[in-house]
PDB file of C-alpha atoms in Angstrom:
ATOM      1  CA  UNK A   1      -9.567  48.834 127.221  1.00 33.00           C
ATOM      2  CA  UNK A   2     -11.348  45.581 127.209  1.00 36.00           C
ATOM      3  CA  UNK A   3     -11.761  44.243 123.933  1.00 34.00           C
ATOM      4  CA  UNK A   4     -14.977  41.645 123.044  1.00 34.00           C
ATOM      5  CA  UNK A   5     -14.082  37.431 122.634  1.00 33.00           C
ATOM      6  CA  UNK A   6     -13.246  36.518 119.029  1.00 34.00           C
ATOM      7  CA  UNK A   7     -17.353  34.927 119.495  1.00 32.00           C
ATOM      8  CA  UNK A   8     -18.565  38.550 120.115  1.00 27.00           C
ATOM      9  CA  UNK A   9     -16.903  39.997 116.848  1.00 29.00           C
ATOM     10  CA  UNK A  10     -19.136  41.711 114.588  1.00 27.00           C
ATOM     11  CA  UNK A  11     -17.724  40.159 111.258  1.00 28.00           C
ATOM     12  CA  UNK A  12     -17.207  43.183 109.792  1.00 25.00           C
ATOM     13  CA  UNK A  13     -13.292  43.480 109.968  1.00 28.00           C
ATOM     14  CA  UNK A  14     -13.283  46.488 111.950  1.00 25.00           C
ATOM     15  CA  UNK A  15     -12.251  44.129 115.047  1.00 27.00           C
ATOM     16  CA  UNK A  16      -9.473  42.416 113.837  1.00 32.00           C
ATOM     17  CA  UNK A  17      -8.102  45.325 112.493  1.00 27.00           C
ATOM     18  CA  UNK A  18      -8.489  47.653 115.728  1.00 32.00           C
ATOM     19  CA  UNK A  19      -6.967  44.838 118.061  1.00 35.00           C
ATOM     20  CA  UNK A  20      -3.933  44.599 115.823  1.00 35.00           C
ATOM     21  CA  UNK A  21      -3.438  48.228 115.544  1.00 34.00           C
ATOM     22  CA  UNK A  22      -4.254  48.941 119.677  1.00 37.00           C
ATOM     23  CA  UNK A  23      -3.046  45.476 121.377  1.00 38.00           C
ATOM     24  CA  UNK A  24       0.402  45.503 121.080  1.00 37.00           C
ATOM     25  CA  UNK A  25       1.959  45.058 124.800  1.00 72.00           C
ATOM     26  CA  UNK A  26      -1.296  44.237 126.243  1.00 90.00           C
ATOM     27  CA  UNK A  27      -2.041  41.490 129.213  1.00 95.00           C
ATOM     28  CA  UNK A  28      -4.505  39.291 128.127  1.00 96.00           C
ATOM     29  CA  UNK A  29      -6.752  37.774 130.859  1.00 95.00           C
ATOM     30  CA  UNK A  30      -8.594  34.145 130.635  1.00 94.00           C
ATOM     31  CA  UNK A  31     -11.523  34.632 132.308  1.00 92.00           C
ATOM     32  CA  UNK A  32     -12.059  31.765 134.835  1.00 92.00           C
ATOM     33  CA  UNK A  33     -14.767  28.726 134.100  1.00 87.00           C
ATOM     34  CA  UNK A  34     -17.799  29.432 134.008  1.00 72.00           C
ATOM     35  CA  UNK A  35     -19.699  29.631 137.852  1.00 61.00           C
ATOM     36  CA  UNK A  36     -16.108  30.367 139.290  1.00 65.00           C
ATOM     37  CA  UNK A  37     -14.343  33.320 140.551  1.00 57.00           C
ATOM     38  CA  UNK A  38     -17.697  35.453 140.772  1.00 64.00           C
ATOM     39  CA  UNK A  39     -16.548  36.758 143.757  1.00 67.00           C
ATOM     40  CA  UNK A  40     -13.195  38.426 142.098  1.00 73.00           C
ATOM     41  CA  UNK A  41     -12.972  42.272 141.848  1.00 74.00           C
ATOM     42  CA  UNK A  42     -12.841  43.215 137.885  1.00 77.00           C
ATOM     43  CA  UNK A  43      -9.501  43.570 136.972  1.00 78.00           C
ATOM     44  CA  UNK A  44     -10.422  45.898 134.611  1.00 71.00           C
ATOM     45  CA  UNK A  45     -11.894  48.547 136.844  1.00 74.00           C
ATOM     46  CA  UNK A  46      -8.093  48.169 138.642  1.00 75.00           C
ATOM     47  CA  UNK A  47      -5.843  47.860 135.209  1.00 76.00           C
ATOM     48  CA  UNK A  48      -7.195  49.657 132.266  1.00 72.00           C
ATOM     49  CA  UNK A  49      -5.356  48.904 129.079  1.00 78.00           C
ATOM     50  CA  UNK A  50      -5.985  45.376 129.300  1.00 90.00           C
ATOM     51  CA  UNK A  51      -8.012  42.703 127.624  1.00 92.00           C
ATOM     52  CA  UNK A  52     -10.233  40.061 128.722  1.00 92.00           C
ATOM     53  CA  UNK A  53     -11.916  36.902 126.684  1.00 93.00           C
ATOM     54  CA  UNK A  54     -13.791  33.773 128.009  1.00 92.00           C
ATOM     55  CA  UNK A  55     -12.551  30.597 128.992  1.00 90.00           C
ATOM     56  CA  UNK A  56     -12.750  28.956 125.764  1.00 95.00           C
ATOM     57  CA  UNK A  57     -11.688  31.334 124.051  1.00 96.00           C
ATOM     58  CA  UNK A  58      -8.388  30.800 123.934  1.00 96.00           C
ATOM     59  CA  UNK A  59      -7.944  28.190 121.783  1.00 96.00           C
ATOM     60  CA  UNK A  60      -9.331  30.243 118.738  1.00 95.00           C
ATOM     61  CA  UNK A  61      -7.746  33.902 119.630  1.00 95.00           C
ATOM     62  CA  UNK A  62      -4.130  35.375 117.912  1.00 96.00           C
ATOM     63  CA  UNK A  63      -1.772  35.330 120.754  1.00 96.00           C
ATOM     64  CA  UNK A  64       0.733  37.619 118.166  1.00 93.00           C
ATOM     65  CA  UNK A  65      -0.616  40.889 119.219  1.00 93.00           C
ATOM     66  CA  UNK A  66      -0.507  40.536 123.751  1.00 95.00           C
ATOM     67  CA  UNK A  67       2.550  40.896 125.817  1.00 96.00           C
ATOM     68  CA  UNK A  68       1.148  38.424 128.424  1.00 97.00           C
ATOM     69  CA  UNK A  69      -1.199  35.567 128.944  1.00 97.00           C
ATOM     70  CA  UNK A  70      -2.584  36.154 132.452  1.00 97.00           C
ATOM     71  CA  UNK A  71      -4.604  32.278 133.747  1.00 97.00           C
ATOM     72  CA  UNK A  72      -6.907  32.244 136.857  1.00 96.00           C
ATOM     73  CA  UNK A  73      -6.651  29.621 139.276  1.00 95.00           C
ATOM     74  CA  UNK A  74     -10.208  28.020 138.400  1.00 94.00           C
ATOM     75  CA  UNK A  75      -9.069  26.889 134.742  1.00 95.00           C
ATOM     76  CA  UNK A  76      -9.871  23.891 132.843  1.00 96.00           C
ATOM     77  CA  UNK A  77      -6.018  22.197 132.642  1.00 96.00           C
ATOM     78  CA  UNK A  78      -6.857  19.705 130.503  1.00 96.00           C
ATOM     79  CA  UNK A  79      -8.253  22.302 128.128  1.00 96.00           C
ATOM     80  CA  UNK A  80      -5.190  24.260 128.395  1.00 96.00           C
ATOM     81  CA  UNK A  81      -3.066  21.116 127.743  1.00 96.00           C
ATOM     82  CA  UNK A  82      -4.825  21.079 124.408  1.00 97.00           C
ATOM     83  CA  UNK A  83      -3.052  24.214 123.762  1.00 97.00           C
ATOM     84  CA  UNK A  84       0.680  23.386 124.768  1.00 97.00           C
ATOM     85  CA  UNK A  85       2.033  23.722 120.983  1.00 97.00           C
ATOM     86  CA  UNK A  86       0.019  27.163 120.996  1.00 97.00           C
ATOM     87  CA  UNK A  87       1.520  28.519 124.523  1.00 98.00           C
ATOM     88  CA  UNK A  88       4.948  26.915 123.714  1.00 97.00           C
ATOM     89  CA  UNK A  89       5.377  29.254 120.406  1.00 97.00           C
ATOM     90  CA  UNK A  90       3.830  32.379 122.871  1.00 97.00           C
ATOM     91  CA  UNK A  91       6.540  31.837 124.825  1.00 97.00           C
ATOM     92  CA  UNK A  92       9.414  31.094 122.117  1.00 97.00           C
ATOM     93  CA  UNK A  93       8.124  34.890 121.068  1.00 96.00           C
ATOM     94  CA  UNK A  94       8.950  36.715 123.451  1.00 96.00           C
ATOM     95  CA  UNK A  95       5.770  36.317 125.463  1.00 97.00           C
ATOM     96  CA  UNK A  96       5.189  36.392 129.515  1.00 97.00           C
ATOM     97  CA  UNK A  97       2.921  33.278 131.305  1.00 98.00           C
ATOM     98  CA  UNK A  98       1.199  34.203 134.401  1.00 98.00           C
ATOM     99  CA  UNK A  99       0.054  31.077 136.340  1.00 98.00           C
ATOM    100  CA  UNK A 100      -2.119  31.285 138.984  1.00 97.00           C
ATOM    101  CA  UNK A 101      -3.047  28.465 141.348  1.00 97.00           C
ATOM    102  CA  UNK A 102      -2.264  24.154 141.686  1.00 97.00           C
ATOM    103  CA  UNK A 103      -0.847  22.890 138.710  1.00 98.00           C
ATOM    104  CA  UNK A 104      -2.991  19.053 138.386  1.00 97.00           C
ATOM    105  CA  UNK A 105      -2.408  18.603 134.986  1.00 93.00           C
ATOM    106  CA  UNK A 106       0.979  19.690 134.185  1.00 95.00           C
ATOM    107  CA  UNK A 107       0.226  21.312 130.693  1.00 94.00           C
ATOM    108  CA  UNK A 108       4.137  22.725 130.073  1.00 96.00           C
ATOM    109  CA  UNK A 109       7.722  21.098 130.703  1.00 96.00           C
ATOM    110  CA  UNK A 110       8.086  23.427 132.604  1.00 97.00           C
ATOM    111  CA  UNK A 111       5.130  22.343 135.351  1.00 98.00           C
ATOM    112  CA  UNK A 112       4.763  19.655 137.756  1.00 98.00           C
ATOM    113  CA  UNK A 113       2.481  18.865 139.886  1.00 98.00           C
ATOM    114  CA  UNK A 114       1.019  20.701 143.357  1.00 98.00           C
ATOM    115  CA  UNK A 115       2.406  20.401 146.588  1.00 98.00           C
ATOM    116  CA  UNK A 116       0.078  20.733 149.145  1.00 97.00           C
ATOM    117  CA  UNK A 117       1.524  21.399 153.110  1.00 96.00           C
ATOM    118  CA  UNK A 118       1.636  18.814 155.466  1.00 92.00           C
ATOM    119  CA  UNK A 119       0.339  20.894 157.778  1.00 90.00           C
ATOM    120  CA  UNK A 120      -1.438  24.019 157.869  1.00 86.00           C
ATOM    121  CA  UNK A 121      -0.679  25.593 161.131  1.00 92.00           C
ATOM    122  CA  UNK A 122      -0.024  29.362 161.241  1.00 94.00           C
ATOM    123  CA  UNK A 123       3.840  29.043 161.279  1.00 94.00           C
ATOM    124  CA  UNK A 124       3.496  27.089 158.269  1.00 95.00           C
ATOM    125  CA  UNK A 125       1.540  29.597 156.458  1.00 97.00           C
ATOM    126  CA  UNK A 126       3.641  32.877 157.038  1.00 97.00           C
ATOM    127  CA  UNK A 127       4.603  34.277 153.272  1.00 98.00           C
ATOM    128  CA  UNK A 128       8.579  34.799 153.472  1.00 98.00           C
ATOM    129  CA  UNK A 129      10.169  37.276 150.792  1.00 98.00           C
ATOM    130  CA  UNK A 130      12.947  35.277 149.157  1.00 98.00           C
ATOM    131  CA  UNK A 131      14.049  37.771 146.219  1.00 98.00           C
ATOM    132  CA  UNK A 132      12.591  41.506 145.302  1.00 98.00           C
ATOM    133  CA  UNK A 133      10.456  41.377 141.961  1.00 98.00           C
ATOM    134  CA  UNK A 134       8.981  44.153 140.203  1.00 97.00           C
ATOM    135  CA  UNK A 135       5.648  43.098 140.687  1.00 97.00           C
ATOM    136  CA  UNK A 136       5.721  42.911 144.325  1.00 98.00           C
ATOM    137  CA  UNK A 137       7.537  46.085 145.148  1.00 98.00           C
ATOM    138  CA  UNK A 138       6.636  47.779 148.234  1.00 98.00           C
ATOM    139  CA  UNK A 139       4.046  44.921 149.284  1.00 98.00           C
ATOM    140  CA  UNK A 140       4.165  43.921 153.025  1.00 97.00           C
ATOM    141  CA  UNK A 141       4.562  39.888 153.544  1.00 97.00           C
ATOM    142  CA  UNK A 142       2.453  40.312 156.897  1.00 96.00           C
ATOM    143  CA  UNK A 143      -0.494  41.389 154.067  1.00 97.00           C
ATOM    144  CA  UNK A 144       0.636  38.305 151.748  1.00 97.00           C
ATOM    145  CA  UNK A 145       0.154  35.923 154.747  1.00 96.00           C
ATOM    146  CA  UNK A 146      -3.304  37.605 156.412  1.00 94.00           C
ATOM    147  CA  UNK A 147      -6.026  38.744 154.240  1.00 88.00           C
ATOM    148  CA  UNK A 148      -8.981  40.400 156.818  1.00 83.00           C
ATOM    149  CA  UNK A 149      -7.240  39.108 159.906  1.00 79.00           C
ATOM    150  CA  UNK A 150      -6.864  35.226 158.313  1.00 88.00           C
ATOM    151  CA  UNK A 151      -3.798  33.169 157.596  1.00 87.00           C
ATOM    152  CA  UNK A 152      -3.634  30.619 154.322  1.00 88.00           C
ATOM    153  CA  UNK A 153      -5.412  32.931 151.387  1.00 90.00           C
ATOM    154  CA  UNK A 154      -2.260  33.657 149.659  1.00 96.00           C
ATOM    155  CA  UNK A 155      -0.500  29.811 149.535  1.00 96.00           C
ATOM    156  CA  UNK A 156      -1.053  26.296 150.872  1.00 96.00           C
ATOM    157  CA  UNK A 157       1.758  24.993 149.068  1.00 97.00           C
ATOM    158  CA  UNK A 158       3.758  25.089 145.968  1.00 98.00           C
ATOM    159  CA  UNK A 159       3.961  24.005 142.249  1.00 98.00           C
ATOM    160  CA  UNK A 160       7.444  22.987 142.032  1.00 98.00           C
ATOM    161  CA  UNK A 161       9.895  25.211 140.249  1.00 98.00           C
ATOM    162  CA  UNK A 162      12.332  23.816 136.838  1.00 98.00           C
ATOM    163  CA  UNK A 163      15.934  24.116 137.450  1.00 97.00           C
ATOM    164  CA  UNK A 164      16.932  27.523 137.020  1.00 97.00           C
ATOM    165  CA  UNK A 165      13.934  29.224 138.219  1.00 98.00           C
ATOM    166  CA  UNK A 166      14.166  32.248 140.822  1.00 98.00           C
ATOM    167  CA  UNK A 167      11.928  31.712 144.326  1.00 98.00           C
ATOM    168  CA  UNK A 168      10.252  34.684 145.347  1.00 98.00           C
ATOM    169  CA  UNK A 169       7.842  34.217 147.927  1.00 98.00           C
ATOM    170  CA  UNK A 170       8.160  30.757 150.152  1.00 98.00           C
ATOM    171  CA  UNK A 171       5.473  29.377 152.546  1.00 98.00           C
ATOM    172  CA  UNK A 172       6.420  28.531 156.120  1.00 97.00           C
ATOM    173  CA  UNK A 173       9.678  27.771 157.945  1.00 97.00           C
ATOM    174  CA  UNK A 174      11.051  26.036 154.775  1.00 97.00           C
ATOM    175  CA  UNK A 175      10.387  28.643 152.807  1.00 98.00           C
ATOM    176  CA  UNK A 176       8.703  26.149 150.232  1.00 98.00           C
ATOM    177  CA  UNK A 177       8.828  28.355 147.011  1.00 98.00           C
ATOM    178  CA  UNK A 178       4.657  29.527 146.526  1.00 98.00           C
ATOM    179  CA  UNK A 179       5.982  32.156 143.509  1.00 98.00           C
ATOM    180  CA  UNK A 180       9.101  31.671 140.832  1.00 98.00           C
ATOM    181  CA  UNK A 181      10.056  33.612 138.112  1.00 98.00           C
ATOM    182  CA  UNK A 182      11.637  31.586 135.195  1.00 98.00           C
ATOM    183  CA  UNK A 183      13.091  32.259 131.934  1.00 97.00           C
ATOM    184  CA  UNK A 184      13.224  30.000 129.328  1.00 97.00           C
ATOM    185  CA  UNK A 185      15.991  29.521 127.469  1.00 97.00           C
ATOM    186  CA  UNK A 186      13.799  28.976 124.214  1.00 95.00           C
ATOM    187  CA  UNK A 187      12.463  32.721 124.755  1.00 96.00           C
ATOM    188  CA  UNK A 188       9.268  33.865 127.198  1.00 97.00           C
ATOM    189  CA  UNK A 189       9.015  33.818 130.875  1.00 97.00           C
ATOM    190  CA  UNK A 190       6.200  31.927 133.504  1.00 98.00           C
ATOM    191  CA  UNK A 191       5.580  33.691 136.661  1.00 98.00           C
ATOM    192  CA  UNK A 192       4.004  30.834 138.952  1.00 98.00           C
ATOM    193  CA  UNK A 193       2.122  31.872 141.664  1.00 98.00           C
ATOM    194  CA  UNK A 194       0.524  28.906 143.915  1.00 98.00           C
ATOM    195  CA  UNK A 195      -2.658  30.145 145.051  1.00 96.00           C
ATOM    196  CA  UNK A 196      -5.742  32.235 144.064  1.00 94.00           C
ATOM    197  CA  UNK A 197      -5.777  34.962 141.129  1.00 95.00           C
ATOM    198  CA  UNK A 198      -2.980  37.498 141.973  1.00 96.00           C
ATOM    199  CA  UNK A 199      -5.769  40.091 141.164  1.00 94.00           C
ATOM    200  CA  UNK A 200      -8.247  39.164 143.861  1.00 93.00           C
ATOM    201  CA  UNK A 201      -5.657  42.069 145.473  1.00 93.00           C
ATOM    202  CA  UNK A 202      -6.860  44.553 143.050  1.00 92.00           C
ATOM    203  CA  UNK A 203      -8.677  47.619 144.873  1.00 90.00           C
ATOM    204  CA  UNK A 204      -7.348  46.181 148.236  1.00 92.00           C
ATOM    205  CA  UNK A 205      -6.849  48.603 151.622  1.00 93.00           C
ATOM    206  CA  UNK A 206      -3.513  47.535 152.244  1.00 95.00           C
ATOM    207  CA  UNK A 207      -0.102  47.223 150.132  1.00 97.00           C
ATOM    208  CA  UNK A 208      -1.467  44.343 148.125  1.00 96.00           C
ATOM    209  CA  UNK A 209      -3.564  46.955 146.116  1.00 94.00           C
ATOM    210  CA  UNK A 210       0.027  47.691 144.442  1.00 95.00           C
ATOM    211  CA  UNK A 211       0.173  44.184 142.856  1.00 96.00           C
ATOM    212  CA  UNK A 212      -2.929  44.050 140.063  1.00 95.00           C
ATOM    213  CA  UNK A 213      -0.870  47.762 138.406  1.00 93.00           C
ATOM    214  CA  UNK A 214       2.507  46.398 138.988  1.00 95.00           C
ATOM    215  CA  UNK A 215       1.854  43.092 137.694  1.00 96.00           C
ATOM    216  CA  UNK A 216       0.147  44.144 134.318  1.00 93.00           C
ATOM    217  CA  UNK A 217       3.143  47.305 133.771  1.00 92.00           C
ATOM    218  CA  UNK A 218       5.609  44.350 134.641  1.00 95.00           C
ATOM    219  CA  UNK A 219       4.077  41.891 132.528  1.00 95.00           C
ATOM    220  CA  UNK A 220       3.609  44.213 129.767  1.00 92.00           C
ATOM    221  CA  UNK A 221       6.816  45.434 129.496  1.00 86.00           C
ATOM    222  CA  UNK A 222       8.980  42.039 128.789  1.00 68.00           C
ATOM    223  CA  UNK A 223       9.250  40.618 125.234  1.00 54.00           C
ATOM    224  CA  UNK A 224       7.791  40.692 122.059  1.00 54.00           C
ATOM    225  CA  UNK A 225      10.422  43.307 121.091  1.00 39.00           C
ATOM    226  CA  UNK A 226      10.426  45.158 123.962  1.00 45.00           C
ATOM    227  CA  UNK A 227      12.996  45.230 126.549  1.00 42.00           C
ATOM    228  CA  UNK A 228      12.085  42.444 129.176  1.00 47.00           C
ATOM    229  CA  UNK A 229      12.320  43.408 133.194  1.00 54.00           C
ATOM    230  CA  UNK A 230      13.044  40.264 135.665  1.00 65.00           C
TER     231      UNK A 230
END
């Protein structure tokens, strides 16, 4: 279900009222800037039970009601660093951060800046599995590291992880670590994932397609009084 932006409302109550009483354990997904990411699948045609707003959006929408916060790689950072105090108390509640692409503006404690790779040769870009995750279950690596026959899609380096933080995917011989899982001991969790929109996999022919479902279920499920799975 996709609900409208808080602009779209129709100021009559009735929205407010049905996203509180339908939202609860829903992934909420920024959509990216505007002229970006046109080329994306919907997520929505791959993951229904979700909800989408615009960019801007965010600063004026309830967080209370969504399981998960779900940011494309083309966002405005220093917007979202506007919104720290806002993502911070998301977070303290229970509530699951999905990252997507190179953190330039490190908007959390928890963020630092990209890493790109020295060099970009194929060794360097082969996707290594460093710890099983939910939301990569039964995905191939050899389908992480070549999307139609090319190398480099899924990660050309890495936003450094915080002490404490669990690699799951590294990039090339060092296994530098492109996705971490962390959970923070004031409440939450950030999944960081160094490279385009996790959901440019959605409708895929391979075992990427699995990702987009088992990323919102996963993402869903954690916090916000509900049981939360690593």
């Amino acid at each position: 279900m996709i609900f409208p932006s808080p602009a779209l409302s129709p100021g009559t109550g009735f929205y407010p009222l049905f996203l509180q009483e339908t939202a609860m354990g829903l992934c909420l997904f920024i959509n990216p800037i505007k002229g970006a990411g046109d080329d994306l699948p919907d997520v929505g045609d791959h993951a229904p039970g979700i909800a989408q707003i615009d960019h801007y959006d965010l600063s004026d929408i309830d967080l209370s009601p969504y399981a998960a916060l779900m940011l494309p790689a083309h966002l405005d950072q220093r917007f979202f660093g506007t919104l720290t105090t806002k993502i911070e108390g998301f977070l303290a509640d229970g509530g699951t951060l999905v990252f997507n692409g190179h953190v330039a503006w490190p908007m959390l404690p928890e963020f630092q800046t990209f890493v790109p790779l020295e060099n970009q040769s194929l060794e360097n870009l082969i996707i290594h599995r460093l710890a099983d995750h939910p939301v990569f279950e039964g995905v191939d690596t050899h389908h992480l590291t070549f999307r139609r026959g090319v190398a480099g899609f899924y990660a050309r380096g890495y936003n450094p992880p915080p002490k404490g933080a669990i690699a799951l995917h590294g990039v090339g011989p060092d296994r530098l670590p492109c996705d971490w899982i962390y959970h923070r001991p004031e409440g939450g969790r950030i999944l960081m994932h160094a490279g385009n929109d996790l959901w440019m996999y959605a409708g895929s022919e391979d075992s990427t397609a699995r990702i987009v479902p088992q990323l919102c279920q996963w993402a869903g499920s954690g916090g916000r009084g509900q049981e939360a799975v690593s």
